[in-house]
Coordinates of C-alpha atoms in Angstrom, one line a residue:
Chain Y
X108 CA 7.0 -0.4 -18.2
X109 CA 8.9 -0.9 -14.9
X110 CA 10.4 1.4 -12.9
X111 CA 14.4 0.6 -13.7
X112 CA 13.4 -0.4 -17.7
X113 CA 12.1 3.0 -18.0
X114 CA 15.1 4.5 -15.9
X115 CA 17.4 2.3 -18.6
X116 CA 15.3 4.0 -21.6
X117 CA 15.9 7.0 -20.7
X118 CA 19.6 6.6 -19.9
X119 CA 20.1 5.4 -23.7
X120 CA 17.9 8.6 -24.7
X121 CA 20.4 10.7 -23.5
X122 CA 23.5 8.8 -24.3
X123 CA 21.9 9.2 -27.7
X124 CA 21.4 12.6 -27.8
X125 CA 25.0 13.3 -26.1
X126 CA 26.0 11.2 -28.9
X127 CA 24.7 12.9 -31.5
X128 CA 26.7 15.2 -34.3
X129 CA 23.9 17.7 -33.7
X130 CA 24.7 17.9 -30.3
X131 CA 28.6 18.6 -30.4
X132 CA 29.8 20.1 -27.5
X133 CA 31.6 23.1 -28.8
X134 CA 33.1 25.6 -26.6
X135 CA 32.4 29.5 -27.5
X136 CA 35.8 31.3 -27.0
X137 CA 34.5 33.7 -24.6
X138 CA 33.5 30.3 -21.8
X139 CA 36.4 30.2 -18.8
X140 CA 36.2 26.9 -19.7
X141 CA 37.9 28.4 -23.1
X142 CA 40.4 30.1 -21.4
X143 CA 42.0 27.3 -19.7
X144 CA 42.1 25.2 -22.5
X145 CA 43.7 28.0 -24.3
X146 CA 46.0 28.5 -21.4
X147 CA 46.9 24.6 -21.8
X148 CA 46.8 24.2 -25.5
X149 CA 50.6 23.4 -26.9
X150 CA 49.6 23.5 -30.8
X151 CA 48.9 27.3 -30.9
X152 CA 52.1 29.1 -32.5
X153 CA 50.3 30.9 -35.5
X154 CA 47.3 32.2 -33.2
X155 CA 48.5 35.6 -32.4
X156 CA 49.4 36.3 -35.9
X157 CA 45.6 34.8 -37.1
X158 CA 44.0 37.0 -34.7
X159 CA 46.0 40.2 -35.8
X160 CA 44.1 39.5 -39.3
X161 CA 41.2 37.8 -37.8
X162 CA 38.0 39.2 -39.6
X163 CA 34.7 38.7 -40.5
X164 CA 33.4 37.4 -44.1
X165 CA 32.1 40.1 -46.4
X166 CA 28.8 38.3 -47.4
X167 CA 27.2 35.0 -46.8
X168 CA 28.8 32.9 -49.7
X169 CA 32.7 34.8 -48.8
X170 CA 33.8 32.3 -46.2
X171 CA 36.5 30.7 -48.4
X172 CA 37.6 34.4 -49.0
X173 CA 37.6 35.8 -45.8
X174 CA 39.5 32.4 -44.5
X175 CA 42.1 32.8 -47.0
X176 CA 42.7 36.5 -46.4
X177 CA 43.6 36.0 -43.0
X178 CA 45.9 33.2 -43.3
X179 CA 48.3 35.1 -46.0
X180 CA 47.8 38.1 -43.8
X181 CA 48.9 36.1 -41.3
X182 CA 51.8 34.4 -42.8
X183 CA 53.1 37.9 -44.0
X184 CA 53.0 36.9 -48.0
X185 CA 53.3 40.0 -49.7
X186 CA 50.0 41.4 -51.2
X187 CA 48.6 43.4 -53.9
X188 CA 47.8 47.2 -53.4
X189 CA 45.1 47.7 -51.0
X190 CA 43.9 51.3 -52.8
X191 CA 42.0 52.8 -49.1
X192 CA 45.1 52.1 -47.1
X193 CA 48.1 52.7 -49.8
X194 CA 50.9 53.1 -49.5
X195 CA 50.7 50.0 -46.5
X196 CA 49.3 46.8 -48.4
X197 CA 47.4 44.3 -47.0
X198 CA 45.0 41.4 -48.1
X199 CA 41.6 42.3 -48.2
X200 CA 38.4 40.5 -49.9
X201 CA 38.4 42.4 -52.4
X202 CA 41.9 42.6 -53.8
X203 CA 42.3 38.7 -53.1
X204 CA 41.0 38.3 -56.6
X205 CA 44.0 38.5 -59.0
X206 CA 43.7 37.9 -62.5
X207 CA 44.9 34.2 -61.5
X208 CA 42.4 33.8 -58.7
X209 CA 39.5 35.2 -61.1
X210 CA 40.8 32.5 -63.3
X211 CA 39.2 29.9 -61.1
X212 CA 36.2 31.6 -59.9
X213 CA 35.4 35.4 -60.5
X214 CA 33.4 37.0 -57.9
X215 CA 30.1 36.7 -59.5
X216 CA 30.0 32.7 -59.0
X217 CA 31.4 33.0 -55.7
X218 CA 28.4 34.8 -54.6
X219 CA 26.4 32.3 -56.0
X220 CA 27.8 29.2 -54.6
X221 CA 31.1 29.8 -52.7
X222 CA 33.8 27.9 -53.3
X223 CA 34.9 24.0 -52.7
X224 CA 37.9 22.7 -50.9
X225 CA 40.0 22.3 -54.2
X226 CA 38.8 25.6 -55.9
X227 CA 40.0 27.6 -53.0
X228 CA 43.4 25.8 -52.8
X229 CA 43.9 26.7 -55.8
X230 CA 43.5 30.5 -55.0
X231 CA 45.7 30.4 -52.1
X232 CA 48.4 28.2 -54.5
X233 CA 48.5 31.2 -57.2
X234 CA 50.2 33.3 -54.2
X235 CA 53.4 30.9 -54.8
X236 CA 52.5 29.0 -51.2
X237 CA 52.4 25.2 -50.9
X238 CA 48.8 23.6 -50.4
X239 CA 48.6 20.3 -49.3
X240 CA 44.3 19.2 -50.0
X241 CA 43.1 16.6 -47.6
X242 CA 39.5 15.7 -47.9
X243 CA 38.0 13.6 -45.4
X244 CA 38.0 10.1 -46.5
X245 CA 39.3 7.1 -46.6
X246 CA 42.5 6.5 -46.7
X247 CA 42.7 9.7 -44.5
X248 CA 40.9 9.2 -41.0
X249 CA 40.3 11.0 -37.5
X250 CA 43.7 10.2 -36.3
X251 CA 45.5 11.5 -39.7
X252 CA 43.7 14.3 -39.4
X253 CA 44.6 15.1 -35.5
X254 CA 48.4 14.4 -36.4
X255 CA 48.3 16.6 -39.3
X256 CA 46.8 19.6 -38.1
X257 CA 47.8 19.4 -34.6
X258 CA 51.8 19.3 -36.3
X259 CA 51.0 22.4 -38.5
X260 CA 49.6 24.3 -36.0
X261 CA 52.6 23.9 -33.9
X262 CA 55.0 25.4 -36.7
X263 CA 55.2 29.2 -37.7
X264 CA 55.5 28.4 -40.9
X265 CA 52.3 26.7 -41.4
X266 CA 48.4 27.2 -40.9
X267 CA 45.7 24.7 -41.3
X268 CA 42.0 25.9 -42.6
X269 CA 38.7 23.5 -43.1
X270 CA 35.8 23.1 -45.1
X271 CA 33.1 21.4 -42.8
X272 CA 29.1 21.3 -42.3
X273 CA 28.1 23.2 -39.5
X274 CA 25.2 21.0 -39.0
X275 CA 27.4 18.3 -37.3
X276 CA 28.9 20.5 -34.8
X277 CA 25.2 21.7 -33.8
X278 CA 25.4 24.7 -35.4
X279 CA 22.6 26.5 -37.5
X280 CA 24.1 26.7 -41.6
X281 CA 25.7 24.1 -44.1
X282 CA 28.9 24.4 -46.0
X283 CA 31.3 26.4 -44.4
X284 CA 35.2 27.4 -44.4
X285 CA 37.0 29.0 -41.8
X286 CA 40.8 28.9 -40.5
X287 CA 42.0 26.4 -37.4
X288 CA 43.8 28.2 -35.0
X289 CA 45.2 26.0 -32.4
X290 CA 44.7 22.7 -30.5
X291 CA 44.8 21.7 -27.4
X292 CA 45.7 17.6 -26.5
X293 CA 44.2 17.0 -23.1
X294 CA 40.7 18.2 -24.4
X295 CA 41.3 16.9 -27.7
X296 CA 39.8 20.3 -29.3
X297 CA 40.8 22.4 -32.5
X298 CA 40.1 26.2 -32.2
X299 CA 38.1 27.3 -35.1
X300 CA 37.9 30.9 -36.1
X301 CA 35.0 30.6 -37.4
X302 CA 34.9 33.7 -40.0
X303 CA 31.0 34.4 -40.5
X304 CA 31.7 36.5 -37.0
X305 CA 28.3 37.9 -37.2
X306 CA 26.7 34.7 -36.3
X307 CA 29.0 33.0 -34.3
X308 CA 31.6 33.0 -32.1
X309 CA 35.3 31.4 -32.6
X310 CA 34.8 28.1 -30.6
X311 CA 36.6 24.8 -29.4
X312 CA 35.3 21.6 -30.9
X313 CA 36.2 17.9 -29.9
X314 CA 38.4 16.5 -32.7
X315 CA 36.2 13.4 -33.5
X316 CA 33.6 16.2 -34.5
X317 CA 35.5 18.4 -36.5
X318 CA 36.1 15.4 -38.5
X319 CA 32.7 14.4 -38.6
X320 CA 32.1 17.8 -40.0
X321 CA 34.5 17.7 -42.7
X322 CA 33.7 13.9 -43.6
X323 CA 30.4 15.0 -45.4
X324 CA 30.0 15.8 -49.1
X325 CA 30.1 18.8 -51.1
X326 CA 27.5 18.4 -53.6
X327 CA 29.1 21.2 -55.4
X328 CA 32.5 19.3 -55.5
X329 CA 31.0 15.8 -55.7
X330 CA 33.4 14.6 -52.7
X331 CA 34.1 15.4 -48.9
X332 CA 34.8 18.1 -47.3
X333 CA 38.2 18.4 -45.8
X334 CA 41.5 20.5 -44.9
X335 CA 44.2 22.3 -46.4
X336 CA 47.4 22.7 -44.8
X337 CA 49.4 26.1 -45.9
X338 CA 53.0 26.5 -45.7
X339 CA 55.7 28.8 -46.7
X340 CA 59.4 27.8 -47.6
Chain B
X184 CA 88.5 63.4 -23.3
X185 CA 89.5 60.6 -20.6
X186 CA 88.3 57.3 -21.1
X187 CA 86.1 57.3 -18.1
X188 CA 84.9 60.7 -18.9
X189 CA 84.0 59.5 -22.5
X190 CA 82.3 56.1 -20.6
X191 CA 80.2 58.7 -18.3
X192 CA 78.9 60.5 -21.6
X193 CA 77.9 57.3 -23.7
X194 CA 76.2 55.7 -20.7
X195 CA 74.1 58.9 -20.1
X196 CA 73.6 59.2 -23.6
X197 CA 72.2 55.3 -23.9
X198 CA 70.2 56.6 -20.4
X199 CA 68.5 59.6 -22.4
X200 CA 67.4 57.6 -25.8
X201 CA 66.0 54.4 -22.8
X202 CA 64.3 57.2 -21.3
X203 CA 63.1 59.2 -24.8
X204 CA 59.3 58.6 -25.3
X205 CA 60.6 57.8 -29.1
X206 CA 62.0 55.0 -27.5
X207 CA 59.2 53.2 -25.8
X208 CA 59.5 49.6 -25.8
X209 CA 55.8 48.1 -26.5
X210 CA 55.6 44.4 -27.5
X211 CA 54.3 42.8 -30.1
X212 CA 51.5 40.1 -29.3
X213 CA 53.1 37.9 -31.1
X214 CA 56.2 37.8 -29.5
X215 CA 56.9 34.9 -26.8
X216 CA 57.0 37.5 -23.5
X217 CA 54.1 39.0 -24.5
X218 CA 52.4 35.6 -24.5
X219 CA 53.8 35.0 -21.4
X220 CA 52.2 38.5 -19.9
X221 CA 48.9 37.3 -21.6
X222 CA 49.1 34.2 -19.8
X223 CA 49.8 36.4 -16.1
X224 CA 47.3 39.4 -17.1
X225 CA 44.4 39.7 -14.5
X226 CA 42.6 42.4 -15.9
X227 CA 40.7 40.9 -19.5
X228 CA 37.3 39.8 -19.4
X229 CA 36.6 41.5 -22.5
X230 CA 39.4 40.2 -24.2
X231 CA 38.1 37.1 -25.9
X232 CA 34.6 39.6 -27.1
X233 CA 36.8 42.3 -28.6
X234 CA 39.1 39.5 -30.7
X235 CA 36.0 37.7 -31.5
X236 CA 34.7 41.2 -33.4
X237 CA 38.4 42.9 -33.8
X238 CA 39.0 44.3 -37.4
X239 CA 40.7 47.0 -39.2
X240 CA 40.1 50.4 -39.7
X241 CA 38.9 50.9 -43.4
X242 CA 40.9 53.9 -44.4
X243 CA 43.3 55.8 -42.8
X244 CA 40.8 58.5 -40.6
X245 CA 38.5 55.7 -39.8
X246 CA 40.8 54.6 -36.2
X247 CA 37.9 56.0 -34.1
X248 CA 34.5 54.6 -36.4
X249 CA 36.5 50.8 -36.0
X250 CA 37.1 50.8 -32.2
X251 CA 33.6 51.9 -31.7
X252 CA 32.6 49.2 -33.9
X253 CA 34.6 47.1 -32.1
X254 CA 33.5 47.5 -29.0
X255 CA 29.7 47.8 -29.7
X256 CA 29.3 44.6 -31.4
X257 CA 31.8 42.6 -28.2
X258 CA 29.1 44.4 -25.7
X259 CA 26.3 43.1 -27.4
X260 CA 24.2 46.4 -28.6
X261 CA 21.9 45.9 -30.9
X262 CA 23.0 47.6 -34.1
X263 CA 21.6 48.6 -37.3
X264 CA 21.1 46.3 -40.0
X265 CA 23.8 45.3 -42.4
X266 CA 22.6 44.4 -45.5
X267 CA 25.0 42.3 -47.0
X268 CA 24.7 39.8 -44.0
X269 CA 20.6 40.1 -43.5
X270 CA 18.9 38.7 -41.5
X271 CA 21.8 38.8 -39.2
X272 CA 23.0 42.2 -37.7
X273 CA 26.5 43.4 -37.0
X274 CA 28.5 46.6 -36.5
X275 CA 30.4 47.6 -39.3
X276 CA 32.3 51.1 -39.7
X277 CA 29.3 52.2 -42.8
X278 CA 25.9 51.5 -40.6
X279 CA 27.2 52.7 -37.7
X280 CA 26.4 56.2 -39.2
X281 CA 22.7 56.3 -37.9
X282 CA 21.3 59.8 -38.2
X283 CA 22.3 60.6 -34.4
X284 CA 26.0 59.8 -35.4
X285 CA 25.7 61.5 -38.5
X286 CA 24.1 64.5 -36.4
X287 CA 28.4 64.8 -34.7
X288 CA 30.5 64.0 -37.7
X289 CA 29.5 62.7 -41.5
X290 CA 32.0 60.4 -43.0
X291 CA 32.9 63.1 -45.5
X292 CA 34.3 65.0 -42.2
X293 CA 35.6 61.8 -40.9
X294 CA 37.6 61.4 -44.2
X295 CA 39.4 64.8 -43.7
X296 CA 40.1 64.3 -40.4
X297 CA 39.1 61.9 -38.1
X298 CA 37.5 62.2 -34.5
X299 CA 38.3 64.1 -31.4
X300 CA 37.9 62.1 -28.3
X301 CA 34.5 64.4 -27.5
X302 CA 33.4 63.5 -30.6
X303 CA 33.5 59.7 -30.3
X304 CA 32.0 59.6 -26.9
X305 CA 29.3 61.3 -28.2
X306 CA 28.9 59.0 -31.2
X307 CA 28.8 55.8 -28.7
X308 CA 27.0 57.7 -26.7
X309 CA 23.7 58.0 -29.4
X310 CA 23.3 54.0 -29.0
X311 CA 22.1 54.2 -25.3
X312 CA 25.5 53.2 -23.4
X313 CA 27.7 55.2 -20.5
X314 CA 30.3 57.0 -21.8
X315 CA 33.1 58.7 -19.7
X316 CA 35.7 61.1 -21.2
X317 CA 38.4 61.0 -19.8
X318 CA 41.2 63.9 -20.6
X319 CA 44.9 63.3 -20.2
X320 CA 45.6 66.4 -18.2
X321 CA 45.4 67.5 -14.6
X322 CA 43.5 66.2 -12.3
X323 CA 43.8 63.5 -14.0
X324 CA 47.0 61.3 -13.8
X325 CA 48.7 58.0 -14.8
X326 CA 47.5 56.4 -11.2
X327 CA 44.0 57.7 -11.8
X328 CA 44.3 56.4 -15.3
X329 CA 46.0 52.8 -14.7
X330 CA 43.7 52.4 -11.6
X331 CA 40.4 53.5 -13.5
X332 CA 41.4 51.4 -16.9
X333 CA 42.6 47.8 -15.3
X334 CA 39.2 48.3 -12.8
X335 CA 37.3 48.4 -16.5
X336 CA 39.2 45.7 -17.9
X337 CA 38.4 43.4 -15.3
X338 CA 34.6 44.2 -15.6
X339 CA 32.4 42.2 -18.4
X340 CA 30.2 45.5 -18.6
X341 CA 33.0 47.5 -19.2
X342 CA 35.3 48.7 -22.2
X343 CA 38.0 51.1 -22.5
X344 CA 39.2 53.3 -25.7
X345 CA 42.1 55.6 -25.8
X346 CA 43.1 58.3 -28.2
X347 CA 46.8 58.4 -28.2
X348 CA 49.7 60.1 -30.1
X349 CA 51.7 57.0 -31.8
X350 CA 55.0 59.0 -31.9
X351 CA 55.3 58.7 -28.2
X352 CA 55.4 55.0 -28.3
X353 CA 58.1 55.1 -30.7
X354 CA 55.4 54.2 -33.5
X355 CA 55.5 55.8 -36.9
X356 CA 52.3 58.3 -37.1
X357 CA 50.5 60.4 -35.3
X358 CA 47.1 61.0 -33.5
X359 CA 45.0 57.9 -33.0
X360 CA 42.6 55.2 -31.7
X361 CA 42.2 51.9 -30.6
X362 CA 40.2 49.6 -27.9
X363 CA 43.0 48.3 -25.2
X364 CA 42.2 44.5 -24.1
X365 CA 43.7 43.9 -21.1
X366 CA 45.7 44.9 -18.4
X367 CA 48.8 43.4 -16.7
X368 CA 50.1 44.9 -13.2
X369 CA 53.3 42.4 -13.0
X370 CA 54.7 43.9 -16.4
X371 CA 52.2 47.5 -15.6
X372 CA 51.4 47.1 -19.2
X373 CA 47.9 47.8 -21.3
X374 CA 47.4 45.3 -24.4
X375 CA 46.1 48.0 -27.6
X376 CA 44.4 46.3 -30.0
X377 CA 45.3 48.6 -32.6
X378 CA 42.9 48.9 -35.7
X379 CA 45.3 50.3 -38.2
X380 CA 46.2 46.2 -38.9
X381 CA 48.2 47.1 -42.3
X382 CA 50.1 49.1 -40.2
X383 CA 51.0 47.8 -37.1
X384 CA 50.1 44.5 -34.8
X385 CA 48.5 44.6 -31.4
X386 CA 51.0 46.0 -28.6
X387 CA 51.7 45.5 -24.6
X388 CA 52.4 49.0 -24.1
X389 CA 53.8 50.3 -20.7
X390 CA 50.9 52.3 -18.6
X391 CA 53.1 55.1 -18.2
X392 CA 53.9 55.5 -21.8
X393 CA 50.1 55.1 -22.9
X394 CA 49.8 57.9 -20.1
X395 CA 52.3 60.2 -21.9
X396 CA 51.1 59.6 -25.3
X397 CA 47.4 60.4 -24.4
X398 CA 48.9 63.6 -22.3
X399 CA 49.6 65.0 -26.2
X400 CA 47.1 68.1 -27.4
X401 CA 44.9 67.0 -30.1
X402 CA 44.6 70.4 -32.3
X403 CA 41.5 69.7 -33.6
X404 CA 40.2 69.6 -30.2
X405 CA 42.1 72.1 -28.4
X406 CA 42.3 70.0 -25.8
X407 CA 44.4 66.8 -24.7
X408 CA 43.8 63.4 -26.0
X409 CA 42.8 60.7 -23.1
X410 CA 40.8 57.6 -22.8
X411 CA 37.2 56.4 -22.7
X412 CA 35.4 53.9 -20.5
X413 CA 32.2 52.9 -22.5
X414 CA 29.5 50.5 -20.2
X415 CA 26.2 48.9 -20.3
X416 CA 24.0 48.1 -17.4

């Protein structure tokens, strides 16, 4: 092999693996990097409020639950008792399950297997907000997707959380839920808050691969991924 | 009583309650100036590690075991295992009693009545870090403290606690703890991440009202309450 045809080989190697969903770029919070695309994001008006409520998931399989808690936290929906902290009432993981969130999946199962994209829009309905489901397929695409969430996350009264495969953003796991936070249109990157804290941090990813992420099926659901949009009146 | 007379007395009335410690005006983060002083803060490099791990208290007496979870898990100690996230390892306000923590205060003790300031420091202490104590009382003053805490803030090794009396900041309650996050000498204000979440959101509260309400005797301790700068190698 020459000289410049193994110089071209190589080139495509790494375009490749640049290329590659495994390889997504994404950004840990904590990068300087992060903290000027922060500074620069416009799409961020719910983030202070997420990050008063921002925790971590109780157990592996309590992603959906965790996500969930902090976005009605966060969106100041009244709550049932919380018995530790009465007389104040917050959401918590454990009181998020009211006889009409047991009715579509009690604890037990959600241990076992989580929960998909519909069954926890569903949950988050029975507290009397409006869930619009979006799962990541045609006729919904990347740009759909960017206009959506990039419009929710610029209104107060809205928050945007996603079901995606971690794989595809180059991160160690599978199915996985976790809120949005903000977005930022001259990197092109959503802020995930990504809720199984323990493991990783909150981190920027490139639109395109969020997408990507979502755009993969839930064998458990027998369709895509995708996101929910929240809103109160 | 004249008019001008009358003027005199409501304007030095309005002067007292600006100037009453009841009356302290701290910020909530979610409010557009405080965004704004996020945006101009120097001092908080360990502001995007203590959100990544920030969480609330789980009872009412547990302010001090949450910021020193808090803070141990966004300086990266190795911590106990928690069982329902193995293999992974975290902080979390139950293993954080190891046998040298339960050695100060047992969470029986800790439900009664919380922790002095002596006795956190000595808690963090037990997992190998460099705790000061730092008293709110002579020789110690608001300078030594603002210069002391924004130098800590503005180091990535570095974390600062205080123990604080919430009445003077014009907060319902009373003794208490939390992490602070950040410093900001335009506005001379310290960002509190405060752990009691149901309660209360995270405030910019003016140095010299943080001063005041750590210059407040703890009765349990017999002794002021103050601050805490916590550091690795």
């Amino acid at each position: 092999m020459s000289f410049r045809l193994c110089l071209v080989v190589l080139l495509a190697a790494c375009a490749l693996l640049a290329r590659s969903p495994a390889f997504a770029e994404v950004i840990p919070i904590d990068d300087p990097v992060a903290a000027k695309i922060f500074a620069d994001a416009k799409a961020k008006v719910g983030f202070w409020k997420l990050i008063h409520f921002y925790e971590s998931q109780n157990d592996q399989t309590y992603c959906g639950v965790a996500s969930a808690t902090i976005i009605l936290n966060s969106l100041d929906i009244e709550s049932p008792p919380a018995p530790a902290i009465y007389p104040f009432r917050k959401f918590d993981q454990s009181n998020f399950f009211t006889e009409a969130v047991l009715a579509i999946k009690p604890p037990k199962l959600v241990h076992l297997s989580g929960l998909t994209l519909d069954e926890l829009a569903g949950m988050i309905r029975a507290y009397g907000v409006t869930v619009d489901v979006h799962h990541a397929a045609a006729p919904m695409d990347l740009d759909g997707f960017r206009a959506i969430a990039s419009a929710a996350l610029a209104d107060p009264k809205a928050r945007v959380e996603i079901n995606y495969h971690r794989k595809v953003l180059g991160q160690d796991g599978a199915g996985h839920h976790s809120p949005l936070a903000a977005y930022d249109a001259v990197s092109d990157r959503f802020l995930i808050l990504d809720v199984a804290r323990y493991k990783l941090p909150p981190v920027w990813a490139p639109a395109a691969d969020v997408w990507a992420s979502m755009a993969t099926e839930d064998s458990d659901a027998k369709a895509n991924r995708g996101f929910l949009v929240i809103r109160i009146k």
